Backbone as a ProteinNet text record, in pm:
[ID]
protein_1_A
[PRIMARY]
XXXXXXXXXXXXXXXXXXXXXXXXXXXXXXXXXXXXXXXXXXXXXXXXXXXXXXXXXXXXXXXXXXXXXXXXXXXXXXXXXXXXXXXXXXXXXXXXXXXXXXXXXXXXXXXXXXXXXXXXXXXXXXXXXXXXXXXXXXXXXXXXXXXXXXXXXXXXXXXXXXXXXXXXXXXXXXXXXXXXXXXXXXXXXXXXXXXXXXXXXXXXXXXXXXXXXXXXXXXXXXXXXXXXXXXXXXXXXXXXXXXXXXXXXXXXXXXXXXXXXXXXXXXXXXXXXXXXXXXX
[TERTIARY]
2838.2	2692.3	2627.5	2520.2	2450.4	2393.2	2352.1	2301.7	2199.2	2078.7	1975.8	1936.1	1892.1	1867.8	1737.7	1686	1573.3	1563.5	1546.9	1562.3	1409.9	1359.4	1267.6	1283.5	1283	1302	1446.3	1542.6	1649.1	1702.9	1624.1	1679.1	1654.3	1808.7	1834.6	1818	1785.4	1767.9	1824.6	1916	1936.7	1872.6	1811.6	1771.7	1832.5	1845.8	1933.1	1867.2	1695.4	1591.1	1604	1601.1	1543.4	1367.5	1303	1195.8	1201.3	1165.2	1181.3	1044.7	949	813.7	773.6	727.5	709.3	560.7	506.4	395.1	417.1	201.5	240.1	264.6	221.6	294.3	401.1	458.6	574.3	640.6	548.3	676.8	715.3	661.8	717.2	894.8	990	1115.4	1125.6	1051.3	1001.7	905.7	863.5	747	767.9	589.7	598.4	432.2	460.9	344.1	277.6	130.3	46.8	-35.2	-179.6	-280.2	-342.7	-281.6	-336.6	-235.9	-181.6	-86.2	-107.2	-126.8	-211.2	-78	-91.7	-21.7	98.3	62.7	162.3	98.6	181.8	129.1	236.6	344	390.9	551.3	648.2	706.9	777	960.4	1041.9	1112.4	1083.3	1174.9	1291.2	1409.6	1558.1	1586.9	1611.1	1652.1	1812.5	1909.7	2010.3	2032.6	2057.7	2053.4	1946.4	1815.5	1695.8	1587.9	1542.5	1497	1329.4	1227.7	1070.7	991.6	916.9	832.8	689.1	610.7	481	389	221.5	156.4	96.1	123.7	65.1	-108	-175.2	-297.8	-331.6	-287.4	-295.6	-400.3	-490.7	-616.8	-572.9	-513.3	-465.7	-405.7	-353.7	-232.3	-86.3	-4.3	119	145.9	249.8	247.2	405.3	431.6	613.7	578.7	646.8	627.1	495.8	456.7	317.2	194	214.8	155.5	88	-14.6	-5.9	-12.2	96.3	96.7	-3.1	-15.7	-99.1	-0.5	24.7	60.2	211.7	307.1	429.2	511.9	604.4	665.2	833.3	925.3	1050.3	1092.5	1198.5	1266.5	1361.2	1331.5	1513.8	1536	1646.4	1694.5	1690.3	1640.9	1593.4	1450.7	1373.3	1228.1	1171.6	1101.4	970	886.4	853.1	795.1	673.1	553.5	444.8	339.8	363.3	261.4	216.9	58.5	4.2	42.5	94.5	83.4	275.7	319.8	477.7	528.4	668	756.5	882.7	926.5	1058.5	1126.7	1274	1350.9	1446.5	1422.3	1483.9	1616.5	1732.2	1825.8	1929.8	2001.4	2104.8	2241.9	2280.4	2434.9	2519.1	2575.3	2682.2	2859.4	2875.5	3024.5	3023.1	2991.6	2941.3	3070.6	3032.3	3123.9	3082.1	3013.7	2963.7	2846.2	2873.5	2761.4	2613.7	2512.7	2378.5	2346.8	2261.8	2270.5	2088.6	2056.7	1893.1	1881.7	1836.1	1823.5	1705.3	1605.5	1534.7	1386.9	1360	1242.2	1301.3	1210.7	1226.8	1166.5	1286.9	1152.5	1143.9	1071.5	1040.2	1102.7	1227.1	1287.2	1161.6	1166.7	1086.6	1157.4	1243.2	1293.1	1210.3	1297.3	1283.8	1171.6	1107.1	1008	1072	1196.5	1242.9	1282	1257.2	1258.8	1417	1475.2	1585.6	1618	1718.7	1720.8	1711.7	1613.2	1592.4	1723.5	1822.2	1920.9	2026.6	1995.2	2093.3	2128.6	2212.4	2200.6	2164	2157.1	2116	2058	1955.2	1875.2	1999.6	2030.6	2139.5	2153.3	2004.8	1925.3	1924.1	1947.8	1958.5	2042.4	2093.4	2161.6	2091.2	1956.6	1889.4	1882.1	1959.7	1939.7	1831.5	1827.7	1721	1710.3	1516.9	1475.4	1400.5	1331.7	1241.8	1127.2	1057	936.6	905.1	1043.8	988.3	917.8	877.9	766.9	853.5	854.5	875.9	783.3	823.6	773.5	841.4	731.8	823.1	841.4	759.5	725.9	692.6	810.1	785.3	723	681.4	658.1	698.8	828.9	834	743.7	774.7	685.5	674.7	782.3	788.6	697.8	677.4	557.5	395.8	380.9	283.2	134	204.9	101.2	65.9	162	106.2	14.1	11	-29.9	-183.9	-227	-309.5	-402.3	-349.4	-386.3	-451.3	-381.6	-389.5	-484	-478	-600.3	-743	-731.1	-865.6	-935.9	-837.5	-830.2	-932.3	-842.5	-930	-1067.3	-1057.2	-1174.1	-1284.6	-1284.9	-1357.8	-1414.3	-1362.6	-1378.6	-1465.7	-1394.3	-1482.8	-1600.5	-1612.9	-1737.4	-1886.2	-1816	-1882.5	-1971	-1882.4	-1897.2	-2028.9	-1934.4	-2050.1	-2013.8	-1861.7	-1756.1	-1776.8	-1829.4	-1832.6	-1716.7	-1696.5	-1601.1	-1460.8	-1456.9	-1292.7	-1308.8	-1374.8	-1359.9	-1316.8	-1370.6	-1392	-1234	-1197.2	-1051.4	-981.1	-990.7	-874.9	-901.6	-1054.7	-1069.8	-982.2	-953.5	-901.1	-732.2	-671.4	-544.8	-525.8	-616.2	-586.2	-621.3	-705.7	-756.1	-621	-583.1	-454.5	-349.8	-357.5	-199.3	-275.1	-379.2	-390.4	-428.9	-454.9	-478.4	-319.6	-229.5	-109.8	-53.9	-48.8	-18.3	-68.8	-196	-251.8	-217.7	-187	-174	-26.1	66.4	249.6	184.3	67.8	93.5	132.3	111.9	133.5	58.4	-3.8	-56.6	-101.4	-208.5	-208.1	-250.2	-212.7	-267.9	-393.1	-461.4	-609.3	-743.6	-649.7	-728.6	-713.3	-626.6	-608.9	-689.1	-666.6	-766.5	-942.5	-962.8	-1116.6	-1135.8	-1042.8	-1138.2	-1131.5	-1031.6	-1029.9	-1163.2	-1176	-1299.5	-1447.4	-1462.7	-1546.9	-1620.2	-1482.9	-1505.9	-1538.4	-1489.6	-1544.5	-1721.9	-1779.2	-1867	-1991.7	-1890.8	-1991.7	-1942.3	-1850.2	-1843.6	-1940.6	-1959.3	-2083.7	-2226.3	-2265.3	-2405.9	-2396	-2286.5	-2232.8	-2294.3	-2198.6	-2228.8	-2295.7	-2336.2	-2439.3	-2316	-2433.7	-2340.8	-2271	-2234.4	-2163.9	-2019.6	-1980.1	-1839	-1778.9	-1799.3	-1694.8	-1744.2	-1916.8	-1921.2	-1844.8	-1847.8	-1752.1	-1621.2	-1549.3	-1383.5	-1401.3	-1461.5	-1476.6	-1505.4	-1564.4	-1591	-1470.9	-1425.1	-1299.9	-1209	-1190.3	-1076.3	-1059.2	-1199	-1293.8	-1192.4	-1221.4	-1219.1	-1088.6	-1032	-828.6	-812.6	-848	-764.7	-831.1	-931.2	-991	-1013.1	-1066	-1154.3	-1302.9	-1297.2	-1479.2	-1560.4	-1629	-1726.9	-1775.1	-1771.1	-1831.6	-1958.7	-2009.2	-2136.4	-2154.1	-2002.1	-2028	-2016.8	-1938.6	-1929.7	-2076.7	-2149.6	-2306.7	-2415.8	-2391.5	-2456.5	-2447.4	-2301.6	-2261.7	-2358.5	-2323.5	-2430.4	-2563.9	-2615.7	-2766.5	-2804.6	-2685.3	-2784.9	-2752.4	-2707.1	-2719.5	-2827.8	-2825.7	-2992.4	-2985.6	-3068.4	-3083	-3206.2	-3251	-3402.8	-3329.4	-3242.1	-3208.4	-3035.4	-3010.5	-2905.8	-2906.1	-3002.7	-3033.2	-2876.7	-2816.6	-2704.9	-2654.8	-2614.8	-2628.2	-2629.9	-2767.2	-2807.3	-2676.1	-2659.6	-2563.2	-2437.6	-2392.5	-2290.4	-2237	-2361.6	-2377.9	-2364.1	-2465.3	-2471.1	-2330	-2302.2	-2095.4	-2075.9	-2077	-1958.6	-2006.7	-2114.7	-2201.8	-2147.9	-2132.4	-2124.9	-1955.9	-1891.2	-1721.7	-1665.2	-1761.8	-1697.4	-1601.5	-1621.6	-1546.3	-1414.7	-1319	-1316.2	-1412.5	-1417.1	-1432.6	-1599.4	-1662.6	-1795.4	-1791.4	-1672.3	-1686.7	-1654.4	-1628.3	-1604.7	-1686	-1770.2	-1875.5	-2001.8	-2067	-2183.3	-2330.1	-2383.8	-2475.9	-2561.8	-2582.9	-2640.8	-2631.6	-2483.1	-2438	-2436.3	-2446.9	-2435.8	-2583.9	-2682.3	-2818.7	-2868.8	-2838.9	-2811.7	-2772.7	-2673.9	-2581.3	-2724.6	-2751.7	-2878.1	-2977.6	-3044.6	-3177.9	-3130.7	-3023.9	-2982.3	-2987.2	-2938.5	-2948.3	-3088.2	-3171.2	-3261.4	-3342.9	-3427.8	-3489.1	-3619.6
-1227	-1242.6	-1128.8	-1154.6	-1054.5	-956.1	-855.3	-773.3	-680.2	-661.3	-594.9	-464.4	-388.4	-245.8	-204.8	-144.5	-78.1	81.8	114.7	194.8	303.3	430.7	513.3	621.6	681.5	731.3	795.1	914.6	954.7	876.2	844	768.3	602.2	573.8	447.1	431	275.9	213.5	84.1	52	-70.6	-134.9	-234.7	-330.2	-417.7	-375.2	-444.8	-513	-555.2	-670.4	-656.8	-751.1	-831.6	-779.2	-711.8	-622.5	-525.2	-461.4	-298.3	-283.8	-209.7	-193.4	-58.6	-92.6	76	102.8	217.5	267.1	369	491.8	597.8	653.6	576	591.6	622.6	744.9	794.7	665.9	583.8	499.8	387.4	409.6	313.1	317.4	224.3	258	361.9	328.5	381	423.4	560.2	664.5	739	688.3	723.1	836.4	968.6	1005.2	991.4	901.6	866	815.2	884.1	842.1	710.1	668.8	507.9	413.4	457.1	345.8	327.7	241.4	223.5	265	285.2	320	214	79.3	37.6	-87.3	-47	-94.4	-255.8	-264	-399.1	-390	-500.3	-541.3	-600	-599.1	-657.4	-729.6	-880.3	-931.3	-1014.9	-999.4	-1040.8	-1155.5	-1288.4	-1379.9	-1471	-1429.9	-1476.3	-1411.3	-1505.4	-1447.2	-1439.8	-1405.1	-1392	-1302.5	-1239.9	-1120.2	-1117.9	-1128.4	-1141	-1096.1	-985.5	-916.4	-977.1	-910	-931.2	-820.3	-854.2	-774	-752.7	-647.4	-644.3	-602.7	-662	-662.9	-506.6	-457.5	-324.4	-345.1	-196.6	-154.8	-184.3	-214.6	-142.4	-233.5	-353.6	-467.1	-409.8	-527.9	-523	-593.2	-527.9	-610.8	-608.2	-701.4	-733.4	-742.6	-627	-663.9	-643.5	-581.2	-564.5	-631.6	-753.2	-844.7	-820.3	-832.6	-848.2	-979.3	-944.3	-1101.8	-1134.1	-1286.8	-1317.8	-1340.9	-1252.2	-1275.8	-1245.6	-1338.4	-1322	-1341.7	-1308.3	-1360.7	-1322.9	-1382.3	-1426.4	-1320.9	-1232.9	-1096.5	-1157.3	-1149.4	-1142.7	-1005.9	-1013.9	-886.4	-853	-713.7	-608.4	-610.8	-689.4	-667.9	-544.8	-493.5	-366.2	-381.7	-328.4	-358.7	-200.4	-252.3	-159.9	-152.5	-7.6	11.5	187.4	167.4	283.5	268.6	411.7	475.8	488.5	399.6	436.7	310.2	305.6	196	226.8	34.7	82.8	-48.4	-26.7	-144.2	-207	-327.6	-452.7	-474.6	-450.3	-534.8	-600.5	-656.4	-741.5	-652.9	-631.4	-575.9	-704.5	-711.2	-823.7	-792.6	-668	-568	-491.9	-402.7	-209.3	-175.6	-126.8	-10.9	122.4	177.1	322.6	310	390.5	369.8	415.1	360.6	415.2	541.3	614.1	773.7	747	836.6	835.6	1019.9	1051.3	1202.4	1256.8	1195.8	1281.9	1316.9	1445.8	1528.4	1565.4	1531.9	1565	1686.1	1760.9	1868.8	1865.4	1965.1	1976.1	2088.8	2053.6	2184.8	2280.2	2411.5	2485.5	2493.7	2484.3	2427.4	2356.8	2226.2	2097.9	1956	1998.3	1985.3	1799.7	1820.8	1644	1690	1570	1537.3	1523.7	1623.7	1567.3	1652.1	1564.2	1596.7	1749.6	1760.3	1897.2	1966.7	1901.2	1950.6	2009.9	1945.3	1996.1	2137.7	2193.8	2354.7	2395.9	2306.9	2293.6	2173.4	2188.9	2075.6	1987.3	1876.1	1775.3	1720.4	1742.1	1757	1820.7	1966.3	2082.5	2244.5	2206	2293	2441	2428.3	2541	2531	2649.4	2717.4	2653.3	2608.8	2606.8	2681.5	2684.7	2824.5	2784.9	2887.8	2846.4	2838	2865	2827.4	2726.3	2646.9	2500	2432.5	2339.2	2230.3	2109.5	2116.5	1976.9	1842.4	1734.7	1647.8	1537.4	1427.8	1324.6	1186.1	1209.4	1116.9	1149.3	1194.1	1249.6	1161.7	1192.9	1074	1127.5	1029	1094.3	1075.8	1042.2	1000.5	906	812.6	652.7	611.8	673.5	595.1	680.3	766.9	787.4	714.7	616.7	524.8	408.8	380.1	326.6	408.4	508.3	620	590.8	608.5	655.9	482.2	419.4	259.7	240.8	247	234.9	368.8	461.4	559.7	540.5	438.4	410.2	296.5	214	110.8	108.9	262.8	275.9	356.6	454.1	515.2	406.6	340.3	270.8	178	153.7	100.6	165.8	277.1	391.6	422	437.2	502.9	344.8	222.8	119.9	103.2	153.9	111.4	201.6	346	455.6	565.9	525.3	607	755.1	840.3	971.6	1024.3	1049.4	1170.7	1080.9	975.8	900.4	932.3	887.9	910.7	1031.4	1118.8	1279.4	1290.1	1248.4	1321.3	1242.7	1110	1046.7	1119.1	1142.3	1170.3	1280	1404.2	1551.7	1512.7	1397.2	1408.6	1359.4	1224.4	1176.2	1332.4	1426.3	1547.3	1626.5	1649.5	1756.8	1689.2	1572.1	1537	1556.8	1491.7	1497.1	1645.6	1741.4	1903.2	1925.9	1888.2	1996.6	1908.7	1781.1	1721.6	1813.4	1826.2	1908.7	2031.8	2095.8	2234.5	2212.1	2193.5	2178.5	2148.8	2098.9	2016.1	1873.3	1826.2	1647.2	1578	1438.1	1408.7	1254.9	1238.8	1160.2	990.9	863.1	768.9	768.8	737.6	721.7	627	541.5	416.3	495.6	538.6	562	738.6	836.9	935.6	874.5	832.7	785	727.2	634.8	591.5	657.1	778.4	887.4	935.7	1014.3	1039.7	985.2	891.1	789.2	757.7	791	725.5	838.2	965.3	1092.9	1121.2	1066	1116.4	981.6	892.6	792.8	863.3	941.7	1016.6	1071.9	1157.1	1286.1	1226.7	1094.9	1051.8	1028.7	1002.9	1000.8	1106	1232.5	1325.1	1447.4	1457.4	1568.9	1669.1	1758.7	1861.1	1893.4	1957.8	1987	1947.4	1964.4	1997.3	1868.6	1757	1669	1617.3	1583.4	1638.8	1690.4	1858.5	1951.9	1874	1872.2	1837.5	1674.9	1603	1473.8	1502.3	1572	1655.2	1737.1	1794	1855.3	1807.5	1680.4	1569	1549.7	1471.8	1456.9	1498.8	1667.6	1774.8	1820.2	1830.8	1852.7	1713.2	1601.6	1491.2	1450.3	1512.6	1466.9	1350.2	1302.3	1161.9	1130.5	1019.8	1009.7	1036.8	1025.7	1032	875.8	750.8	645	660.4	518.4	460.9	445.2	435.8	383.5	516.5	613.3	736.2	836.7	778.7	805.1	765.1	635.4	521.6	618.6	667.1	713.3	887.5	945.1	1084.1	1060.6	943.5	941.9	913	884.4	827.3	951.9	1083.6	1158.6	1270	1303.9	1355.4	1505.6	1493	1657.8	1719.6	1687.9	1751.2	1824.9	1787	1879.2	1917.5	1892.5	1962.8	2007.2	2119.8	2112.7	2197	2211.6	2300	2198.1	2066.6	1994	1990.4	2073	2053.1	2171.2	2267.1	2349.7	2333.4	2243.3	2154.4	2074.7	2000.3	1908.9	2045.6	2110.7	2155.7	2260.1	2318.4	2360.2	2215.9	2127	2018.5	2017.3	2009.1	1938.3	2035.7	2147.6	2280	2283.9	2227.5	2268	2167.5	2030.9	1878.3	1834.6	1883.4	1816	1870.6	1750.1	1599.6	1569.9	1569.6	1413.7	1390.5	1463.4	1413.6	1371	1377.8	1374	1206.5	1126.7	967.2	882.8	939.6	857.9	813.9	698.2	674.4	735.9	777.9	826.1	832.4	677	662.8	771.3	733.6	821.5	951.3	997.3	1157.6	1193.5	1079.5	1138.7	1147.7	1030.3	982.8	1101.6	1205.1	1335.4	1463.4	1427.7	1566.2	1567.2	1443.6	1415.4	1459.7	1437.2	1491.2	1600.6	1700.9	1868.8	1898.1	1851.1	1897.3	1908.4	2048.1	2021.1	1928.2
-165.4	-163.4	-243	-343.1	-403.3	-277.6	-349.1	-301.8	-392.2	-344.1	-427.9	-378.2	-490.7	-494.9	-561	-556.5	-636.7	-675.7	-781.2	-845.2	-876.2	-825.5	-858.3	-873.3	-1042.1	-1095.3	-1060.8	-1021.7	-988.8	-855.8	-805.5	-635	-636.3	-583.3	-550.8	-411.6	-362.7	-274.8	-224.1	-119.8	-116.3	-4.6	-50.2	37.3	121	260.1	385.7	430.7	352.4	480.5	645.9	649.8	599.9	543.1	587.2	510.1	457.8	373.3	360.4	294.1	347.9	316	212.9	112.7	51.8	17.9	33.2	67.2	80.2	108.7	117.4	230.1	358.1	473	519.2	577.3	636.3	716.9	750.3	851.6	770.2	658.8	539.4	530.7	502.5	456.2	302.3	226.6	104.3	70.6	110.1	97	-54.5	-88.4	-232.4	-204.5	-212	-219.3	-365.3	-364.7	-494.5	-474.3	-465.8	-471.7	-457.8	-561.8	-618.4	-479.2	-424.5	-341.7	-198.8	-140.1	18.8	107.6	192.7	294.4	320.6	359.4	342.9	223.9	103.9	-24.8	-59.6	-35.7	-34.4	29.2	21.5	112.3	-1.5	-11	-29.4	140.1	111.2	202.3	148	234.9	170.8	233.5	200.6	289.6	194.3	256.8	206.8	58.5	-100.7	-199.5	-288.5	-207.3	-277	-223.3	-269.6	-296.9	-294.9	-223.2	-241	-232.2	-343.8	-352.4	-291.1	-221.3	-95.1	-101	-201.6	-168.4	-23.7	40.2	208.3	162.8	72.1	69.5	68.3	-36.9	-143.7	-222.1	-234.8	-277.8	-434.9	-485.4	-620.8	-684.2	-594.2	-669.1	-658	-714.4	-725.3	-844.6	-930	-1047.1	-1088.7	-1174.3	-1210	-1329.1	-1389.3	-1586.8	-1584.9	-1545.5	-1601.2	-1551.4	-1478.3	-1499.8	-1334.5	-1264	-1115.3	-1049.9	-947.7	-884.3	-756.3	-743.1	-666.2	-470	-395	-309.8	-324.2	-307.1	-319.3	-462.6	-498	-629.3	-598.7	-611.7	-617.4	-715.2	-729	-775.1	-860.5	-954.5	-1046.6	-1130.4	-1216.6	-1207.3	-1269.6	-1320.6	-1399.4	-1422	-1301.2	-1344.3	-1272.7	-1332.4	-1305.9	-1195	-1107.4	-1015.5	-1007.7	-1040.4	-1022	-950.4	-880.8	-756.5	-770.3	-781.6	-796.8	-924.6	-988.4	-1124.2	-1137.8	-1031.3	-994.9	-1048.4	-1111.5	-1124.5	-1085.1	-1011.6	-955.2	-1021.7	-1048.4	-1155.2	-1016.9	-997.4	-922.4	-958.2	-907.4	-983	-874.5	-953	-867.4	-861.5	-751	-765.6	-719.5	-786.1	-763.6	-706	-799.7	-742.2	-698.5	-569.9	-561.3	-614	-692.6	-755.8	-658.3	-624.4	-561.7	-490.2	-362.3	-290.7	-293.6	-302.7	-344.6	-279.2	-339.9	-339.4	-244.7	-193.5	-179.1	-220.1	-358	-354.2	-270.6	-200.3	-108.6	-248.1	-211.9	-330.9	-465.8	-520.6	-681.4	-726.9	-832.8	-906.9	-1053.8	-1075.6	-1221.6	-1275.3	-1376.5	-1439.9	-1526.9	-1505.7	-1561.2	-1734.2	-1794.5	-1886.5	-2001.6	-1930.2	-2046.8	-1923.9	-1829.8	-1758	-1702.5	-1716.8	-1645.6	-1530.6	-1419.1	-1293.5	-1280.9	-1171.6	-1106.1	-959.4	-904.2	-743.8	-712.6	-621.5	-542.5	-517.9	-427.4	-418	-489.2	-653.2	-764.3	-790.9	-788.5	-825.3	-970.8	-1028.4	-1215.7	-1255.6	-1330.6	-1432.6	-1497.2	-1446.6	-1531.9	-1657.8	-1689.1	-1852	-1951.4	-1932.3	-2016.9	-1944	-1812.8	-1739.8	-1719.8	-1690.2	-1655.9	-1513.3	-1449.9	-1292.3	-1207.9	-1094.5	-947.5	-965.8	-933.7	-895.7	-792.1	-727.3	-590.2	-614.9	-785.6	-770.2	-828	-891.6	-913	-885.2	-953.1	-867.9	-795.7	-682.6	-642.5	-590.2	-589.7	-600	-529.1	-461.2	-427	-574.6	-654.9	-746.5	-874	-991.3	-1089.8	-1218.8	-1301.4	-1398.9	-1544.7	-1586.8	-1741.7	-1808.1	-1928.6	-2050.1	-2038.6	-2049	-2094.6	-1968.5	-1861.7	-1757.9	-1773.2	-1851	-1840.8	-1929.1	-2007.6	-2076	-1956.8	-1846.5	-1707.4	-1616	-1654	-1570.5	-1575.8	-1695	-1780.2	-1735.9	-1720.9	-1764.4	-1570.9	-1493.5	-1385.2	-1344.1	-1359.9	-1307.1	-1372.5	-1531.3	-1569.6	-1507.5	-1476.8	-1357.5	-1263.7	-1187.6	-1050.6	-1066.1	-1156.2	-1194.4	-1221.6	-1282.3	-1331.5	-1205	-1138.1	-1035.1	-939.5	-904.8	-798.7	-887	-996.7	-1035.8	-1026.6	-1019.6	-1024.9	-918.4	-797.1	-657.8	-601.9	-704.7	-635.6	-573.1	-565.7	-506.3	-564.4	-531	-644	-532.4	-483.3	-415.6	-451.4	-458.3	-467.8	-672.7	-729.2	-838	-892.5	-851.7	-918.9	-857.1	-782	-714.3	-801.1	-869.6	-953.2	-1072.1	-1137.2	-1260.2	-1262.9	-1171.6	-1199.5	-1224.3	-1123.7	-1197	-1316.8	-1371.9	-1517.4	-1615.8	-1554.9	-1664	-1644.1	-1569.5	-1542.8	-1636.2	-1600.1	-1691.2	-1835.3	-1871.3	-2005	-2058.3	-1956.2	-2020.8	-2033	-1965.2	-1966	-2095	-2153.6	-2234.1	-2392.1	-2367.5	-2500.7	-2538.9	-2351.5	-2403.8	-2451.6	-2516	-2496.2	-2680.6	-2735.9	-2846.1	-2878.3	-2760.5	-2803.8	-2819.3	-2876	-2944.8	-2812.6	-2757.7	-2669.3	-2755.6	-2688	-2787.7	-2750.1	-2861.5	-2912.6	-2816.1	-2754.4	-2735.7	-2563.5	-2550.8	-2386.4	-2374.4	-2485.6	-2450.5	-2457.8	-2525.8	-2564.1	-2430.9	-2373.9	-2242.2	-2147.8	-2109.3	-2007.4	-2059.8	-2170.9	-2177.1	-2161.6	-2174.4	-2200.9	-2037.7	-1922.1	-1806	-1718.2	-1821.6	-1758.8	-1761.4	-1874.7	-1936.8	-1818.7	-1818.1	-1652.9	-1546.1	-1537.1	-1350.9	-1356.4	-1504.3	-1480	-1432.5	-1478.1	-1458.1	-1276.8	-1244.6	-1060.3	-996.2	-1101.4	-986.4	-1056.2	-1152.6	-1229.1	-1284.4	-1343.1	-1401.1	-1528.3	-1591.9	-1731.2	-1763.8	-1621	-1615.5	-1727.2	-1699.5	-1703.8	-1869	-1948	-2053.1	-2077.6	-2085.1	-2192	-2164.7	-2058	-2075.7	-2202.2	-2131	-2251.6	-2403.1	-2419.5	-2570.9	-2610.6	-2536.2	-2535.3	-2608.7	-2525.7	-2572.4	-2675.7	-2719.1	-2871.6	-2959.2	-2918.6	-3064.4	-3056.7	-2958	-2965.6	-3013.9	-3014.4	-3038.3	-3187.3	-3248	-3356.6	-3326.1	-3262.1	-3212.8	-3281.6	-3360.2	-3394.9	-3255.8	-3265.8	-3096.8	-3153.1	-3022.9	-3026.1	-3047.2	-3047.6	-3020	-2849.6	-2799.1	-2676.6	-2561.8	-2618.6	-2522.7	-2618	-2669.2	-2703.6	-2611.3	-2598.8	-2477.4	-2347.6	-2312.3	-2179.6	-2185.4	-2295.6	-2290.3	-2281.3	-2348.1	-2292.7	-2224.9	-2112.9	-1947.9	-1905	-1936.9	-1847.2	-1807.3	-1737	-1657.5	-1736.8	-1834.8	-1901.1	-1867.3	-1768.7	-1670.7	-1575.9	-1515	-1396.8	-1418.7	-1528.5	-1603.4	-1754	-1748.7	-1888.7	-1961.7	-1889.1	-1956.9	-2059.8	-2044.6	-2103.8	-2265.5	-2301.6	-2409.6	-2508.2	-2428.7	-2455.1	-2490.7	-2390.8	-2448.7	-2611.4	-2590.5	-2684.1	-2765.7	-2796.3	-2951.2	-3003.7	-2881.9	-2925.9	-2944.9	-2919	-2986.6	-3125.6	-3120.1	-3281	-3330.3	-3284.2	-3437.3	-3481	-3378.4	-3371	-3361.5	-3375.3	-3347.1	-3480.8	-3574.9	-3734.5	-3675.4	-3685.4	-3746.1	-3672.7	-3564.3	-3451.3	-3513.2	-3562.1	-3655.9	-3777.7	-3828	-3993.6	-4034.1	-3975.1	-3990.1	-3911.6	-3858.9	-3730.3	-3843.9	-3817.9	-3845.5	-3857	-3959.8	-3937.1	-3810.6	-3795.6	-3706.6	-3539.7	-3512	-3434	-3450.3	-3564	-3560	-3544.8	-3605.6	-3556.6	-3407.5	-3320.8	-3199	-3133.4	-3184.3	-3101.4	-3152.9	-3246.8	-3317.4	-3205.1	-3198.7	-3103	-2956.9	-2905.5	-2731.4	-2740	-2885.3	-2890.2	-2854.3	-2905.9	-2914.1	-2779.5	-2783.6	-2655.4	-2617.2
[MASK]
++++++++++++++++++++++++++++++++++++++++++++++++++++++++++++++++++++++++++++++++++++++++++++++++++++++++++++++++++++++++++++++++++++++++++++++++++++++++++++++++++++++++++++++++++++++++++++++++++++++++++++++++++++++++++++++++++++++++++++++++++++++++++++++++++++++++++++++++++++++++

């Protein structure tokens, strides 16, 4: 008889059903600490040789390949299974060759910055020493998941800031800013279409909740990423309240003076549009 497993990031899982529930809930079988993921966020149930993924009516969805399903969907093997900003790979074991491992917490080599078991006495990646001030983690994210990352926190942002949510927003906006500050500071080059709308969705938190802060970081972005500045993250600066945030204007005019590139391919129009907000 088959037998199925699931796979997140260094740690395997086998599924003995007949339920196994994963969420961020401790009494979950599969505790994923992550923001974006409800407590108890969905449900593999096993019945004979088939395998059935079950949203338990998660804030956030459940999705296979990308795609989110409506309620239940039937598992075959090697599909993706995404919850929160997390992916876990489905597969079929058909022979055990070796028995599934559960490594427990994950850390971050101070190194070459990849995720592997807490318990390891060395990075398996580049053989740099445990140390104790590593970072550990229950839920690391390489690269290859952080263009999900990025996609799903604009998701919810966008969402919370719709609703009105300012305190749920501002707490998602700071981790999409953390990953994308520590990304810039290293020198990497973020894609285009996914920084512009972190920024873009920063520059609507600020009209949420006042203040400079989240401006400058969005301008920020701009000008490390050589970004034109839109028409549409233009739209988003002029709803913001420069009467009772006049710092504001301060802002703006460091970008204008230090913005090239991110000014030098924009539309007149728009660059006049950025002149008139300087002004007092």
């Amino acid at each position: 008889m088959s037998r199925f497993r699931l796979r997140f990031l260094l740690q395997e899982f086998d599924l003995a059903g007949p339920e196994v529930v994963i969420g961020r809930s401790s009494d979950c079988h599969i505790t994923i600490e992550d923001p974006l993921i409800s407590r108890r966020h969905a449900s593999v149930t096993v019945d004979g040789g088939r395998a059935t993924l079950n949203d338990l009516g998660s804030r956030n969805g459940v999705r296979v390949n990308g795609r989110l399903i409506q309620g239940s969907q039937v598992l075959s093997d090697g599909e993706r299974i995404g919850i929160g900003a997390q992916e876990l790979l489905f597969s079929v074991v058909r022979a055990e060759t070796r028995a599934a491992r559960q490594t427990g917490y994950l850390k971050v080599c101070r190194a070459c910055r990849a995720p592997y078991p807490e318990v390891a006495p060395q990075c398996p990646h580049c053989g740099e020493a445990s140390a104790l001030e590593e970072d550990t983690m229950s839920g690391a994210l390489p690269e290859s998941n952080r263009s999900w990352t990025f996609q799903l926190l604009g998701e919810v942002i966008a969402r919370a800031i719709g609703a009105g949510k300012a305190l749920e927003a501002e707490r998602l906006m700071r981790r999409a800013a953390e990953e994308v500050d520590e990304r810039l500071s290293v020198g990497a080059r973020l894609d285009t279409d996914q920084a512009a709308m972190i920024a873009l969705f920063a520059l609507r938190l600020a009209k949420l909740v006042g203040g400079a802060e989240w401006p400058a970081w969005a301008l920020r972005v701009h000008r490390r990423q050589a970004m034109p500045l839109t028409s549409e993250a233009l739209d988003a600066l002029e709803a913001l309240d420069f009467e009772t945030f006049p710092e504001l204007r301060g802002v703006l005019s460091g970008f204008a003076e230090a913005g090239a590139p991110a000014l030098s391919d924009v539309p007149e129009s728009v660059r006049a549009r950025l002149e008139a907000l300087t002004r007092a």
